[in-house]
Amino acid sequence: MPPAARTSSRRRPPHDVADLSLATAGEARIDWADAQMPVLAQVRSRFGAERPLDGLRVAACLHVTAETGNLVRTLRAGGADVWLAAANPLSTQDEVAAALVLADGVAVHARRRIDRATYARHQETVAACGGPGPHLTMDDGGDLLALLHEPAADGAPTRASADLIGGTEETTAGAIRLRAMARRGELPVPVLAVHEADTHRVVENRHGTGQSALDGILRATNVLLAGRTLVVMGYGSCGRGVAARARGMGAAVTVCEVDPIKALEAKLEGFDVAPSLVAAERGDIFVTVTGNRDVLTREHFERMRDGTILANAGHFDVEISLGDLAAAADGPPVEVRPLVERYVVGGRRLHLLAGGRVVNLAAAEGYPASVMDLSFTNQALAVEALVRQPGRFAPGVHRVPQEMDAEMALLKLESLGLGIDVLSDAQSAYGRSWG
Ligand code: NAI
């Protein structure tokens, strides 16, 4: 039986959302994701009993989606007062924002497709938490911590209050930004970088990106992968996921790398390996996942076959050189399907997906909820660690502790009904005796 709607007549927190009447639809969406997030649900139930965040203010700047809704519910169960802004106005699910205000008492300031000024105002409001500022921050790009540590209007060196304990960061780009702040001496609190957890790399990058990048390509094009040659550019944690999933669907996979060890690994795992200019002549579908720029350039486009598909699942829209593609083409691109543009290069048709933007976000729905289950459990355990272990983490950016990573993997295994062995005392002692 579906859970009863939890919208209640409790006092509404301060908020700025599109339409509170969407709350019931939002609750249904959050509940659907919840059913695929069993690990976070376990933590939520423990938080409900232990209340580790009682009375603490959490400012979060995250994508306002159903999965985030379940993270926020977990923080609320732990006793936190939560203020939530969007990390990107385009990803905000207005119905989720409404449900979190009405059913969960979260001070949401997020609406889809707002202008830059409103977006910035929302972040300011959430960073202030109604005046006193947060005890904890949760960032997806470092915006909140950067905002809190800018000089304040009244001349004070920073807006962060003495209450600030620390924060979490979800992305690589955010961690780079925060580490730069730390080097300049502008980050006086610890930040746990959840994307650097081993569980994150395996579950999110490899399996989440692997599946969802192909999902985006298939939704945009509806091509059959079996029998095609798919070229993966970059065999890192994301690339190996794309390669493995494509092989599973019957594609012949060629890997292009600049790191000889990664290239050797790819070969020994059964993939073809070739320089990119050679692969350019063989591939039917190209997927860039390097984090680098200009991975596919004019030289490649001029060698490609008729009907080639070009997709990026890595960094921003710089991995496929859009300038080179436009310059090599015989004329302007033509949109042949939603999110598919046809460029004609030397009489051959090349199809660019989603304008070279990250294909799993632009053409599919990003990660499935069960992938976000671990990322957001990581977030919840990270804020708990910051609160319960004061002094453990010095100011600066840290990986999540190893034992937290292991706890998450164990919880995930348990949620799948699986157990594992533990070392006996004699085995542990034997292992240590060699150290
Ligand atoms: P990684 O560092 O593990 O792997 C990148 C690989 O690309 C490395 O092995 C490197 O040697 C290789 N490489 C670099 N330049 C190259 C070039 N010119 N040609 C061929 N290979 C090259 O990084 P990871 O974790 O796999 O991430 C890759 C990119 O994907 C990053 O930009 C990351 O931000 C992005 N990413 C995208 C996600 C999505 O949802 N689409 C999710 C997670 C990360």
Coordinates of C-alpha atoms and ligand atoms in Angstrom, one line a residue:
M1 CA 0.0 0.0 0.0
P2 CA 1.4 3.5 -0.8
P3 CA 2.4 5.5 2.2
A4 CA -0.3 8.1 3.2
A5 CA 0.5 11.6 2.2
R6 CA 2.4 13.3 5.0
T7 CA 1.5 16.9 4.2
S8 CA 0.4 18.3 7.5
S9 CA -0.8 21.5 9.0
R10 CA 2.5 22.1 10.9
R11 CA 3.9 25.6 10.8
R12 CA 5.5 26.2 7.4
P13 CA 9.2 27.1 7.3
P14 CA 10.4 30.1 5.3
H15 CA 10.4 29.1 1.7
D16 CA 10.4 30.2 -1.9
V17 CA 9.1 27.4 -4.1
A18 CA 7.1 27.4 -7.4
D19 CA 3.8 25.9 -6.2
L20 CA 2.9 24.3 -2.9
S21 CA -0.1 22.5 -4.5
L22 CA 2.5 20.2 -6.2
A23 CA 3.4 18.7 -2.8
T24 CA 1.4 15.4 -3.1
A25 CA 3.0 14.7 -6.5
G26 CA 6.4 15.5 -4.9
E27 CA 5.8 13.1 -2.0
A28 CA 5.0 10.3 -4.5
R29 CA 8.2 11.0 -6.3
I30 CA 10.3 11.0 -3.2
D31 CA 8.7 7.8 -2.0
W32 CA 9.4 6.1 -5.3
A33 CA 13.1 7.0 -5.0
D34 CA 13.0 6.0 -1.3
A35 CA 12.1 2.4 -2.3
Q36 CA 15.5 2.2 -4.2
M37 CA 17.5 3.8 -1.4
P38 CA 17.5 1.2 1.4
V39 CA 20.9 2.1 2.8
L40 CA 19.9 5.7 3.4
A41 CA 16.6 4.4 4.9
Q42 CA 18.6 2.4 7.5
V43 CA 20.6 5.4 8.4
R44 CA 17.4 7.5 8.7
S45 CA 15.9 5.0 11.0
R46 CA 19.0 5.1 13.2
F47 CA 19.1 8.9 13.1
G48 CA 15.5 8.9 14.2
A49 CA 16.4 7.0 17.3
E50 CA 19.7 8.7 18.1
R51 CA 19.0 12.3 16.9
P52 CA 22.7 13.1 16.3
L53 CA 21.9 16.4 14.6
D54 CA 19.5 17.7 17.2
G55 CA 19.2 21.4 17.1
L56 CA 21.8 21.9 14.4
R57 CA 21.2 24.1 11.4
V58 CA 22.2 22.5 8.1
A59 CA 22.5 24.7 4.9
A60 CA 22.5 22.5 1.8
C61 CA 23.0 23.6 -1.8
L62 CA 22.3 20.4 -3.8
H63 CA 20.2 19.4 -6.8
V64 CA 16.6 19.5 -5.6
T65 CA 15.5 16.1 -6.7
A66 CA 13.6 13.2 -5.2
E67 CA 16.9 11.5 -4.1
T68 CA 18.0 14.7 -2.3
G69 CA 14.5 14.7 -0.8
N70 CA 15.4 11.5 1.0
L71 CA 18.7 12.8 2.2
V72 CA 17.0 15.9 3.6
R73 CA 14.4 13.7 5.3
T74 CA 17.3 11.8 6.9
L75 CA 18.8 15.0 8.3
R76 CA 15.4 16.0 9.6
A77 CA 15.0 12.6 11.3
G78 CA 18.4 13.2 12.9
G79 CA 17.0 16.5 14.4
A80 CA 18.5 19.0 12.0
D81 CA 16.8 22.3 10.9
V82 CA 17.5 22.2 7.2
W83 CA 17.7 25.0 4.7
L84 CA 17.9 23.9 1.0
A85 CA 18.8 25.8 -2.1
A86 CA 19.5 24.4 -5.6
A87 CA 22.9 23.7 -7.0
N88 CA 21.5 24.2 -10.5
P89 CA 18.1 25.7 -11.2
L90 CA 17.6 23.5 -14.2
S91 CA 17.6 20.3 -12.1
T92 CA 15.1 21.5 -9.5
Q93 CA 11.9 19.3 -9.3
D94 CA 9.3 21.8 -8.2
E95 CA 7.0 19.1 -6.8
V96 CA 9.8 17.8 -4.6
A97 CA 10.6 21.3 -3.4
A98 CA 6.9 21.7 -2.4
A99 CA 6.7 18.4 -0.6
L100 CA 9.8 19.1 1.4
V101 CA 8.3 22.4 2.6
L102 CA 4.9 21.0 3.5
A103 CA 5.6 17.5 4.6
D104 CA 9.1 17.8 6.1
G105 CA 9.3 21.3 7.3
V106 CA 12.4 22.1 5.2
A107 CA 13.1 25.7 4.4
V108 CA 13.5 25.2 0.6
H109 CA 14.5 28.1 -1.6
A110 CA 14.5 26.7 -5.1
R111 CA 12.4 27.0 -8.2
R112 CA 13.1 25.5 -11.6
R113 CA 14.3 27.9 -14.4
I114 CA 14.8 31.0 -12.2
D115 CA 17.0 33.9 -13.3
R116 CA 20.5 34.3 -12.0
A117 CA 19.6 37.0 -9.4
T118 CA 16.9 34.9 -7.8
Y119 CA 19.3 31.9 -7.8
A120 CA 22.0 33.9 -6.0
R121 CA 19.4 35.3 -3.6
H122 CA 18.3 31.8 -2.7
Q123 CA 21.8 30.7 -1.9
E124 CA 22.3 33.8 0.3
T125 CA 19.1 33.1 2.2
V126 CA 20.1 29.5 2.7
A127 CA 23.7 30.4 3.7
A128 CA 22.2 32.7 6.4
C129 CA 19.8 30.0 7.8
G130 CA 17.4 32.8 9.0
G131 CA 20.2 34.9 10.5
P132 CA 22.6 32.9 12.7
G133 CA 24.2 30.9 9.8
P134 CA 24.7 27.1 9.6
H135 CA 26.4 24.6 11.9
L136 CA 27.0 22.4 8.8
T137 CA 27.0 22.9 5.1
M138 CA 26.4 20.5 2.2
D139 CA 27.7 21.6 -1.1
D140 CA 27.6 20.5 -4.8
G141 CA 30.2 22.8 -6.2
G142 CA 31.5 24.6 -3.2
D143 CA 29.1 27.6 -3.5
L144 CA 27.9 27.8 0.1
L145 CA 31.3 27.6 1.7
A146 CA 32.7 30.1 -0.8
L147 CA 29.8 32.5 0.0
L148 CA 30.2 32.1 3.7
H149 CA 33.9 32.9 3.6
E150 CA 33.6 36.0 1.4
P151 CA 34.2 39.2 3.3
A152 CA 30.9 40.4 4.8
A153 CA 29.2 43.6 3.8
D154 CA 29.9 45.1 7.3
G155 CA 33.6 44.7 6.8
A156 CA 33.9 41.5 8.9
P157 CA 36.5 39.1 7.4
T158 CA 33.9 36.4 6.7
R159 CA 30.2 35.8 7.1
A160 CA 30.6 32.3 8.6
S161 CA 29.6 32.3 12.3
A162 CA 31.6 30.7 15.0
D163 CA 28.9 28.0 15.0
L164 CA 30.2 26.5 11.7
I165 CA 31.5 23.0 12.4
G166 CA 32.3 21.9 8.8
G167 CA 30.8 20.7 5.6
T168 CA 30.5 18.1 2.9
E169 CA 31.2 18.4 -0.8
E170 CA 29.7 16.2 -3.5
T171 CA 31.7 17.0 -6.6
T172 CA 35.3 16.9 -8.0
A173 CA 35.1 20.5 -9.2
G174 CA 33.8 21.7 -5.8
A175 CA 36.7 19.9 -4.0
I176 CA 39.2 21.5 -6.3
R177 CA 37.7 24.9 -5.5
L178 CA 37.7 24.3 -1.8
R179 CA 41.3 23.0 -1.8
A180 CA 42.3 26.2 -3.5
M181 CA 40.5 28.2 -0.7
A182 CA 42.3 26.1 1.8
R183 CA 45.7 26.8 0.2
R184 CA 44.9 30.5 0.4
G185 CA 44.1 30.1 4.1
E186 CA 40.4 30.9 3.4
L187 CA 38.9 27.6 4.6
P188 CA 38.9 27.5 8.5
V189 CA 36.7 24.4 8.8
P190 CA 37.0 20.7 7.7
V191 CA 35.2 19.5 4.6
L192 CA 34.6 15.9 3.7
A193 CA 34.8 15.2 0.0
V194 CA 32.3 12.4 -0.5
H195 CA 33.1 11.8 -4.1
E196 CA 36.6 10.6 -3.1
A197 CA 35.2 7.6 -1.2
D198 CA 36.0 4.2 -2.8
T199 CA 32.3 3.3 -2.7
H200 CA 31.6 6.5 -4.7
R201 CA 34.2 5.7 -7.4
V202 CA 32.9 2.1 -7.8
V203 CA 29.2 2.6 -7.6
E204 CA 28.7 6.1 -8.9
N205 CA 31.5 6.6 -11.5
R206 CA 31.7 3.1 -12.8
H207 CA 28.2 1.7 -12.6
G208 CA 26.2 5.0 -12.4
T209 CA 28.0 6.7 -15.3
G210 CA 28.5 3.4 -17.2
Q211 CA 24.8 2.7 -17.3
S212 CA 23.4 6.2 -17.6
A213 CA 25.7 7.4 -20.3
L214 CA 24.6 4.5 -22.5
D215 CA 21.0 5.2 -21.4
G216 CA 21.4 8.8 -22.6
I217 CA 22.8 7.7 -26.0
L218 CA 20.1 5.2 -26.5
R219 CA 17.3 7.5 -25.5
A220 CA 18.6 10.2 -27.9
T221 CA 19.2 7.9 -30.9
N222 CA 17.5 4.5 -30.3
V223 CA 20.4 2.7 -32.1
L224 CA 21.1 -0.9 -31.6
L225 CA 24.5 -1.3 -29.8
A226 CA 25.0 -4.9 -30.8
G227 CA 27.3 -5.2 -33.8
R228 CA 28.5 -1.6 -33.5
T229 CA 32.0 -0.4 -32.6
L230 CA 31.9 1.9 -29.6
V231 CA 35.0 3.9 -28.9
V232 CA 35.6 4.9 -25.2
M233 CA 38.0 7.8 -24.9
G234 CA 39.5 7.6 -21.4
Y235 CA 39.6 4.4 -19.3
G236 CA 39.3 5.8 -15.8
S237 CA 36.6 5.0 -13.3
C238 CA 33.8 6.2 -15.6
G239 CA 35.3 5.0 -18.9
R240 CA 35.6 1.4 -17.6
G241 CA 31.9 1.4 -16.7
V242 CA 30.9 2.7 -20.2
A243 CA 33.2 0.1 -21.8
A244 CA 31.9 -2.9 -19.7
R245 CA 28.2 -1.9 -20.2
A246 CA 28.6 -1.4 -24.0
R247 CA 30.3 -4.8 -24.3
G248 CA 27.4 -6.3 -22.4
M249 CA 25.0 -5.0 -25.0
G250 CA 27.0 -6.5 -27.8
A251 CA 29.2 -3.7 -29.0
A252 CA 32.8 -4.2 -30.0
V253 CA 34.7 -1.7 -27.7
T254 CA 37.9 0.2 -28.6
V255 CA 39.6 2.1 -25.8
C256 CA 41.8 5.2 -26.4
E257 CA 44.0 6.3 -23.5
V258 CA 47.1 8.4 -22.8
D259 CA 48.1 6.4 -19.7
P260 CA 49.9 3.3 -20.7
I261 CA 48.9 1.4 -17.5
K262 CA 45.3 2.1 -18.1
A263 CA 45.6 1.1 -21.8
L264 CA 47.3 -2.1 -20.8
E265 CA 44.5 -2.8 -18.3
A266 CA 41.9 -2.2 -21.0
K267 CA 43.7 -4.6 -23.4
L268 CA 44.0 -7.3 -20.7
E269 CA 40.4 -6.9 -19.9
G270 CA 39.6 -7.9 -23.5
F271 CA 39.1 -4.5 -25.2
D272 CA 40.7 -3.3 -28.3
V273 CA 43.2 -0.4 -27.7
A274 CA 44.2 2.1 -30.4
P275 CA 45.4 5.7 -30.8
S276 CA 42.4 8.0 -31.3
L277 CA 43.2 8.8 -34.9
V278 CA 43.1 5.1 -35.8
A279 CA 39.9 4.6 -33.8
A280 CA 38.4 7.6 -35.5
E281 CA 38.3 5.5 -38.7
R282 CA 36.7 2.5 -37.1
G283 CA 34.1 3.7 -34.6
D284 CA 30.4 4.0 -35.0
I285 CA 29.9 5.7 -31.6
F286 CA 32.4 7.8 -29.6
V287 CA 32.1 8.5 -25.9
T288 CA 34.5 10.9 -24.3
V289 CA 35.1 10.4 -20.5
T290 CA 38.5 12.0 -19.9
G291 CA 37.9 15.2 -17.9
N292 CA 40.2 16.8 -20.5
R293 CA 39.6 19.1 -23.4
D294 CA 39.8 18.7 -27.2
V295 CA 39.8 14.9 -27.1
L296 CA 38.0 14.8 -30.4
T297 CA 39.2 17.4 -32.9
R298 CA 39.0 18.2 -36.6
E299 CA 41.6 15.6 -37.4
H300 CA 39.3 13.0 -35.9
F301 CA 36.1 14.3 -37.5
E302 CA 37.7 14.3 -41.0
R303 CA 38.5 10.5 -40.6
M304 CA 35.1 9.4 -39.2
R305 CA 32.6 7.2 -41.0
D306 CA 29.2 8.2 -42.3
G307 CA 26.6 8.0 -39.5
T308 CA 29.0 8.4 -36.6
I309 CA 27.6 9.3 -33.2
L310 CA 29.5 11.7 -30.9
A311 CA 28.7 11.8 -27.1
N312 CA 30.4 13.2 -24.1
A313 CA 30.0 11.7 -20.6
G314 CA 33.0 13.4 -19.0
H315 CA 33.6 17.0 -18.2
F316 CA 31.9 20.0 -19.5
D317 CA 31.2 20.5 -23.2
V318 CA 34.9 20.9 -24.0
E319 CA 35.9 17.2 -24.6
I320 CA 34.5 17.2 -28.1
S321 CA 35.9 20.3 -29.8
L322 CA 32.7 22.1 -30.9
G323 CA 34.7 24.8 -32.6
D324 CA 36.5 22.3 -34.7
L325 CA 33.4 20.4 -35.5
A326 CA 31.7 23.6 -36.8
A327 CA 34.8 24.5 -38.7
A328 CA 35.1 21.1 -40.4
A329 CA 31.4 20.9 -41.3
D330 CA 30.1 21.8 -44.7
G331 CA 27.4 24.0 -43.3
P332 CA 25.5 24.7 -40.0
P333 CA 24.2 21.7 -38.1
V334 CA 20.6 20.4 -38.5
E335 CA 18.6 19.0 -35.6
V336 CA 17.5 15.6 -36.8
R337 CA 15.9 14.5 -33.5
P338 CA 15.7 16.1 -30.1
L339 CA 19.2 16.4 -28.8
V340 CA 20.7 15.1 -32.0
E341 CA 22.5 17.5 -34.4
R342 CA 23.7 16.4 -37.8
Y343 CA 27.0 17.9 -39.1
V344 CA 28.1 17.0 -42.6
V345 CA 31.9 16.7 -42.8
G346 CA 33.3 15.9 -46.2
G347 CA 29.9 14.5 -47.3
R348 CA 29.7 12.2 -44.2
R349 CA 27.0 12.6 -41.5
L350 CA 28.3 13.1 -37.9
H351 CA 25.7 13.2 -35.1
L352 CA 26.5 15.2 -32.0
L353 CA 24.4 14.4 -29.0
A354 CA 23.2 17.1 -26.5
G355 CA 25.4 19.7 -27.9
G356 CA 28.5 17.9 -26.4
R357 CA 27.1 18.4 -22.9
V358 CA 27.2 15.5 -20.4
V359 CA 24.9 13.0 -22.1
N360 CA 23.6 11.1 -19.1
L361 CA 22.3 14.3 -17.6
A362 CA 21.2 16.0 -20.8
A363 CA 19.5 13.0 -22.5
A364 CA 18.7 10.7 -19.7
E365 CA 17.9 11.2 -16.0
G366 CA 21.4 11.1 -14.4
Y367 CA 22.0 8.4 -11.9
P368 CA 19.3 5.9 -10.8
A369 CA 18.2 6.4 -7.2
S370 CA 20.0 3.3 -6.0
V371 CA 23.3 4.9 -7.0
M372 CA 22.5 8.1 -5.2
D373 CA 21.6 5.9 -2.2
L374 CA 25.3 5.4 -1.4
S375 CA 26.3 9.0 -2.3
F376 CA 23.7 10.4 0.0
T377 CA 24.4 7.9 2.8
N378 CA 27.9 9.1 2.5
Q379 CA 26.7 12.7 3.0
A380 CA 24.6 11.8 6.0
L381 CA 27.4 9.8 7.7
A382 CA 29.9 12.6 6.9
V383 CA 27.9 15.3 8.7
E384 CA 27.4 12.9 11.6
A385 CA 31.1 12.3 11.8
L386 CA 31.8 16.0 11.8
V387 CA 29.4 16.5 14.7
R388 CA 30.3 13.4 16.7
Q389 CA 34.0 13.5 16.3
P390 CA 34.9 17.2 17.0
G391 CA 38.6 17.8 16.5
R392 CA 39.2 14.7 14.4
F393 CA 39.3 16.6 11.1
A394 CA 41.6 19.6 10.8
P395 CA 40.5 22.6 8.6
G396 CA 40.8 21.6 4.9
V397 CA 39.4 19.1 2.5
H398 CA 39.5 15.4 3.5
R399 CA 38.5 12.1 2.0
V400 CA 35.8 10.4 4.0
P401 CA 37.4 8.0 6.5
Q402 CA 38.1 4.5 5.4
E403 CA 35.9 2.9 8.1
M404 CA 32.9 5.0 6.9
D405 CA 33.5 3.7 3.3
A406 CA 33.6 0.1 4.6
E407 CA 30.4 0.7 6.7
M408 CA 28.6 1.9 3.6
A409 CA 29.6 -1.0 1.5
L410 CA 28.5 -3.4 4.3
L411 CA 25.1 -1.7 4.6
K412 CA 24.7 -1.9 0.8
L413 CA 25.5 -5.6 0.9
E414 CA 23.1 -6.1 3.7
S415 CA 20.4 -4.3 1.8
L416 CA 21.0 -6.8 -1.1
G417 CA 20.6 -9.7 1.4
L418 CA 24.3 -10.5 1.3
G419 CA 26.8 -11.1 4.1
I420 CA 30.6 -11.6 3.9
D421 CA 33.3 -13.3 6.0
V422 CA 35.4 -11.6 8.7
L423 CA 39.0 -12.3 9.4
S424 CA 39.6 -14.6 12.4
D425 CA 41.9 -13.2 15.1
A426 CA 44.6 -15.6 13.9
Q427 CA 44.2 -14.4 10.3
S428 CA 44.4 -10.7 11.4
A429 CA 47.6 -11.4 13.4
Y430 CA 49.1 -13.3 10.5
G431 CA 48.4 -10.4 8.1
R432 CA 50.0 -8.0 10.6
S433 CA 53.0 -10.2 11.2
W434 CA 54.3 -9.4 7.7
G435 CA 54.0 -5.6 8.2
Ligands
NAI1 P1 39.7 9.4 -14.2 O1 40.8 10.3 -13.9 O2 39.6 8.1 -13.4 O3 39.8 8.9 -15.8 C1 40.1 9.8 -16.8 C2 41.0 9.0 -17.8 O4 41.1 9.7 -19.0 C3 42.4 8.8 -17.3 O5 42.7 7.4 -17.3 C4 43.2 9.6 -18.2 O6 44.5 9.0 -18.5 C5 42.4 9.6 -19.5 N1 42.7 10.7 -20.4 C6 42.9 12.0 -20.1 N2 43.1 12.7 -21.2 C7 42.9 11.9 -22.3 C8 42.9 12.0 -23.7 N3 43.2 13.2 -24.3 N4 42.7 10.9 -24.4 C9 42.4 9.7 -23.9 N5 42.4 9.5 -22.5 C10 42.6 10.6 -21.7 O7 38.4 10.2 -14.2 P2 36.9 9.6 -14.1 O8 36.5 9.5 -12.6 O9 36.7 8.5 -15.0 O10 36.1 10.9 -14.6 C11 36.2 11.3 -16.0 C12 35.4 12.5 -16.2 O11 34.0 12.2 -16.1 C13 35.7 13.7 -15.3 O12 35.6 14.9 -16.0 C14 34.5 13.7 -14.3 O13 34.3 15.0 -13.8 C15 33.4 13.2 -15.2 N6 32.4 12.5 -14.5 C16 31.2 12.5 -15.2 C17 30.1 11.9 -14.6 C18 28.8 11.8 -15.3 O14 27.8 11.7 -14.6 N7 28.8 11.9 -16.6 C19 30.2 11.3 -13.2 C20 31.5 11.3 -12.6 C21 32.5 11.9 -13.3

